[in-house]
PDB file of C-alpha atoms in Angstrom:
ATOM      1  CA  UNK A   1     123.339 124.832 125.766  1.00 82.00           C
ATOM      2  CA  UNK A   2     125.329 124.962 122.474  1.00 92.00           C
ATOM      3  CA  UNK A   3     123.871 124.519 119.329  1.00 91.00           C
ATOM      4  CA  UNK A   4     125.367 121.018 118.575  1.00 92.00           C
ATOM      5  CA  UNK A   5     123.667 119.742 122.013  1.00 94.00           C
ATOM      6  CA  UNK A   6     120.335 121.083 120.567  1.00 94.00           C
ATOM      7  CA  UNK A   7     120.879 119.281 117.113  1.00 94.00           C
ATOM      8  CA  UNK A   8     121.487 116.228 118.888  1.00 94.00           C
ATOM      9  CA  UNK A   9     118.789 116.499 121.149  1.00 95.00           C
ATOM     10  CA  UNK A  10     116.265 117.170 118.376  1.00 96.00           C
ATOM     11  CA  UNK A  11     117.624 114.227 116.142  1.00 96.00           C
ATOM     12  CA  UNK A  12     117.434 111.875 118.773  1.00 97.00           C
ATOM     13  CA  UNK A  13     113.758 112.867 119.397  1.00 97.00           C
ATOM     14  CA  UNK A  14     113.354 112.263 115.393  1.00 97.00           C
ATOM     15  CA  UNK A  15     114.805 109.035 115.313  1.00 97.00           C
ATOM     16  CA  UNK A  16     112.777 107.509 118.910  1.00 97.00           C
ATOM     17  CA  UNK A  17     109.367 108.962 117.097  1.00 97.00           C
ATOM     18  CA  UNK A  18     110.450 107.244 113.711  1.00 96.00           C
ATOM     19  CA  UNK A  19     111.643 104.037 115.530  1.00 96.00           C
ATOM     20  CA  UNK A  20     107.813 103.972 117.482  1.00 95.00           C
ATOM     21  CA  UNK A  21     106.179 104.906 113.701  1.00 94.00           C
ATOM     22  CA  UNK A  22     108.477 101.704 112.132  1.00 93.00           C
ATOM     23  CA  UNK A  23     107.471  99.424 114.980  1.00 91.00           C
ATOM     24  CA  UNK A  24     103.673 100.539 114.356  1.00 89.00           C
ATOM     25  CA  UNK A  25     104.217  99.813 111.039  1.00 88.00           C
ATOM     26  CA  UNK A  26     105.553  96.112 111.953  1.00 88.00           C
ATOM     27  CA  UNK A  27     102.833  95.356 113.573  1.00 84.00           C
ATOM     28  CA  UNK A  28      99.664  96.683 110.636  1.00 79.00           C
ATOM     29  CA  UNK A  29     102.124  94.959 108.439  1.00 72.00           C
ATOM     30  CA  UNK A  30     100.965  91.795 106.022  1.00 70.00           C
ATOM     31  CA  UNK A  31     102.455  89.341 108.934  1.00 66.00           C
ATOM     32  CA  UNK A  32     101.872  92.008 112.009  1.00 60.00           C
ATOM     33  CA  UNK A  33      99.273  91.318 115.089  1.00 61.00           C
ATOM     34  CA  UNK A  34      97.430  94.014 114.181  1.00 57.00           C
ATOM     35  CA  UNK A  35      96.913  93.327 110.331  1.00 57.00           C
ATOM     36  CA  UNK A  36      93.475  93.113 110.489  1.00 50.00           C
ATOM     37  CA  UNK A  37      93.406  96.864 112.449  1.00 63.00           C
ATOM     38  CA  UNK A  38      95.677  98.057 109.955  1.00 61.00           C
ATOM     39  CA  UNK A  39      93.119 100.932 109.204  1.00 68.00           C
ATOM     40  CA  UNK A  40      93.050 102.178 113.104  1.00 76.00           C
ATOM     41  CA  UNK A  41      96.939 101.845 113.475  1.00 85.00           C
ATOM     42  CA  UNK A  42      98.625 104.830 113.137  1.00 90.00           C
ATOM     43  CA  UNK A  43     101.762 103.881 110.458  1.00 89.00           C
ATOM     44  CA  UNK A  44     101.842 106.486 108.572  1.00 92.00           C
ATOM     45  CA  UNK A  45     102.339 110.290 108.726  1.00 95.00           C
ATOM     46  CA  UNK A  46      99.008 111.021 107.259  1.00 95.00           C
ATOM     47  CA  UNK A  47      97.143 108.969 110.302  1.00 94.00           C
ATOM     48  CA  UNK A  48      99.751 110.522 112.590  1.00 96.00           C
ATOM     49  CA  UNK A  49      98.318 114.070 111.037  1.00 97.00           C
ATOM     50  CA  UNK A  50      95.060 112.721 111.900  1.00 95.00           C
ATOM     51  CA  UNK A  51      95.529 111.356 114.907  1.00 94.00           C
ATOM     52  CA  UNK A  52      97.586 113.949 116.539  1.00 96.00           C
ATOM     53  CA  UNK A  53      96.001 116.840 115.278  1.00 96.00           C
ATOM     54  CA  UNK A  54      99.732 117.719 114.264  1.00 97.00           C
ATOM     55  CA  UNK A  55     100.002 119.446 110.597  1.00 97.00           C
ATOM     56  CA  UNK A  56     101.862 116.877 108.184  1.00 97.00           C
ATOM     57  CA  UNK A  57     104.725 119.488 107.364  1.00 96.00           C
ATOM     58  CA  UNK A  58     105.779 119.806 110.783  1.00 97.00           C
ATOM     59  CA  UNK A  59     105.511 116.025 111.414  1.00 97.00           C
ATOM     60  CA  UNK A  60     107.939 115.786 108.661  1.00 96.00           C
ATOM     61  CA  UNK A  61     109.953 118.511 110.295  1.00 96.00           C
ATOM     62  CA  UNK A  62     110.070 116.656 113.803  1.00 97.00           C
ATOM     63  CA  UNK A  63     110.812 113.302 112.345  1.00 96.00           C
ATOM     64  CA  UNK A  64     113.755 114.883 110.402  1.00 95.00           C
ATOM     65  CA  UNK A  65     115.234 116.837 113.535  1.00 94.00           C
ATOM     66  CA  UNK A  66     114.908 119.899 111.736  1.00 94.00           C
ATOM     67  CA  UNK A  67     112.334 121.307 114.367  1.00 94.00           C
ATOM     68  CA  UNK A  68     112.543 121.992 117.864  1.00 94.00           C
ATOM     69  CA  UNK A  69     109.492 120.680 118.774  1.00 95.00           C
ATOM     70  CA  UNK A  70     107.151 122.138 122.083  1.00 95.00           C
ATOM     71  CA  UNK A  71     106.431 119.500 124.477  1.00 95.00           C
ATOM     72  CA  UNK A  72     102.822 119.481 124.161  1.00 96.00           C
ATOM     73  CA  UNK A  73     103.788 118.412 120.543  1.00 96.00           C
ATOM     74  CA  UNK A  74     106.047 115.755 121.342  1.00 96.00           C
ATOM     75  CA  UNK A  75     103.166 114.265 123.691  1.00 97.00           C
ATOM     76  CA  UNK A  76     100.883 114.783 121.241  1.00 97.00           C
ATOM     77  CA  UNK A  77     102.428 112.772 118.570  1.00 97.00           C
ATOM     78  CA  UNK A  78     104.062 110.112 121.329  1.00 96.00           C
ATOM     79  CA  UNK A  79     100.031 109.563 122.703  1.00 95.00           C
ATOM     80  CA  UNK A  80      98.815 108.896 118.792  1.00 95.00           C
ATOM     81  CA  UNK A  81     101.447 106.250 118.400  1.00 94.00           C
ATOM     82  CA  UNK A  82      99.971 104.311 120.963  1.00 88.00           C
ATOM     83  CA  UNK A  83     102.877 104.648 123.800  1.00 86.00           C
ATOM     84  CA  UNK A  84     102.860 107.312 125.377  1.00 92.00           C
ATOM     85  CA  UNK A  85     106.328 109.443 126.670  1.00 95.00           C
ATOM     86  CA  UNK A  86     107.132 105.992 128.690  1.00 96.00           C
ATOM     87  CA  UNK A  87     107.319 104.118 125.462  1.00 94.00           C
ATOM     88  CA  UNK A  88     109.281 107.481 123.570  1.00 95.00           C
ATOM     89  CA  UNK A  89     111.518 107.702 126.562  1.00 96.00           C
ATOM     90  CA  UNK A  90     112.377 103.999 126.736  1.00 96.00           C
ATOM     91  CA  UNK A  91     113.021 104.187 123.041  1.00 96.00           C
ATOM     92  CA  UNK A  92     115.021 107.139 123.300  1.00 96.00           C
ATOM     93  CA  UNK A  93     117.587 105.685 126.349  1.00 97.00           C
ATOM     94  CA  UNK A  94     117.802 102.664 123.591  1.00 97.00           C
ATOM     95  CA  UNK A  95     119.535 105.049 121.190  1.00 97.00           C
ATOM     96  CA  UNK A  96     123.430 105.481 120.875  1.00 96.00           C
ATOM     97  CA  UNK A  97     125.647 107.713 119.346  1.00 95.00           C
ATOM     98  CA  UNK A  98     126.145 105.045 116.321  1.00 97.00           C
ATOM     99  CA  UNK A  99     121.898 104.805 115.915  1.00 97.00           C
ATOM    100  CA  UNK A 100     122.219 109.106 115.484  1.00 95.00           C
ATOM    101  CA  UNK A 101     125.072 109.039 113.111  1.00 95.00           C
ATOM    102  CA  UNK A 102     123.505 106.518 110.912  1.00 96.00           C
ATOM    103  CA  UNK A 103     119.927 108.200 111.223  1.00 96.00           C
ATOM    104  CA  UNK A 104     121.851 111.578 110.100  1.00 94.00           C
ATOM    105  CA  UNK A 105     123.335 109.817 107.196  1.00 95.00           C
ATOM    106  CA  UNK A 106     120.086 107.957 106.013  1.00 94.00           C
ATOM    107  CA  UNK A 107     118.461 111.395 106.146  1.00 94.00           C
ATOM    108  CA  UNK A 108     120.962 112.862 104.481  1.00 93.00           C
ATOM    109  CA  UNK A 109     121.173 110.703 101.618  1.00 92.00           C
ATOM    110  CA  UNK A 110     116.970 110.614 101.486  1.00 90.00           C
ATOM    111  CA  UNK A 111     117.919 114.502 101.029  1.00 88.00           C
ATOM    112  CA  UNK A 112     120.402 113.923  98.308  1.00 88.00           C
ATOM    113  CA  UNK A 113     118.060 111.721  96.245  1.00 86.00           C
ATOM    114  CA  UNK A 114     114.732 114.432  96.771  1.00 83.00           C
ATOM    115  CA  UNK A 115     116.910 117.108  95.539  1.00 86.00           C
ATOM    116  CA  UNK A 116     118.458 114.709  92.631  1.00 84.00           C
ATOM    117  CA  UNK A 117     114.537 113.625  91.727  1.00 83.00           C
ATOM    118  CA  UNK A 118     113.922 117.127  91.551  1.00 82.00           C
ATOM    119  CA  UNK A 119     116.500 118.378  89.222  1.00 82.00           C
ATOM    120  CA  UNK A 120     115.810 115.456  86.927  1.00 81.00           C
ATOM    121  CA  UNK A 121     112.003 116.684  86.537  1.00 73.00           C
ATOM    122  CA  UNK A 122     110.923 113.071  87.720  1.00 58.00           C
ATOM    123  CA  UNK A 123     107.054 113.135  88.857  1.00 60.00           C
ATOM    124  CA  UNK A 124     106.295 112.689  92.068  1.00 59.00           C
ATOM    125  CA  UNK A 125     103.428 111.614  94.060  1.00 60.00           C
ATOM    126  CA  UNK A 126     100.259 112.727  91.919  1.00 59.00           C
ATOM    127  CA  UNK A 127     102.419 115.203  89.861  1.00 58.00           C
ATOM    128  CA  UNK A 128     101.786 114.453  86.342  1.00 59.00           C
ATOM    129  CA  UNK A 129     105.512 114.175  84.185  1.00 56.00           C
ATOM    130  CA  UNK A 130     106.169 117.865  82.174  1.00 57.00           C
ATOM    131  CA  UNK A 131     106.490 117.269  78.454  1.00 56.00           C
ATOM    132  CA  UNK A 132     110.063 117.018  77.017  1.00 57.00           C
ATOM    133  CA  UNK A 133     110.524 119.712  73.746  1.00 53.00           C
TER     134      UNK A 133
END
């Protein structure tokens, strides 16, 4: 197998787990069916970390295609958002060449803006600003 058929593979298993984490978080949302649940639905990557038993980073990594992930994992994180590999593999037959390009592009550009943020010194998350001289 070449090394673009592994990319591909690994970005469309990144985009069906972040289309099944979206629709999760469609349905905890304000006007979801599952609003009032919203603490036991698993819509984010820190209840997916609990959930899964999966460490955050290589959540991130999976979800971003950078990782090749084991199978076990992949079930792991498929049973925690509540569909199981028939749900993952339905979503990931759904997916064409047009949903990977612009899923490479949208991470691409989330990359470009990270590394932007980080040059500029902005604060992140619970990062307290550094004093300008």
């Amino acid at each position: 197998m070449e090394t673009r058929e592994k990319e591909s593979i690994k970005l469309r298993f990144a985009l069906a787990l972040f289309r099944r984490l979206q629709h999760n978080k469609q349905l905890a949302g304000p006007t979801g069916p599952r609003q009032k649940q919203r603490s036991e639905t698993v819509d984010s990557y820190q209840k997916l970390e609990r959930a899964s038993g999966i460490p955050k980073a290589t959540l991130i990594g999976v979800f971003q295609g950078k990782i090749n992930a084991a199978s076990t994992t992949l079930f792991a994180i498929a049973e925690a958002l509540d569909g199981g590999m028939t749900a993952l593999g339905s979503e990931l037959d759904s997916i064409t060449d047009e949903d990977l390009a612009a899923y490479k592009e949208a991470l691409r550009h989330s990359q470009k803006a990270r590394i932007e943020k980080k040059k500029k010194g902005t604060p992140g998350r619970g990062r307290k600003a550094r004093p300008t001289k």
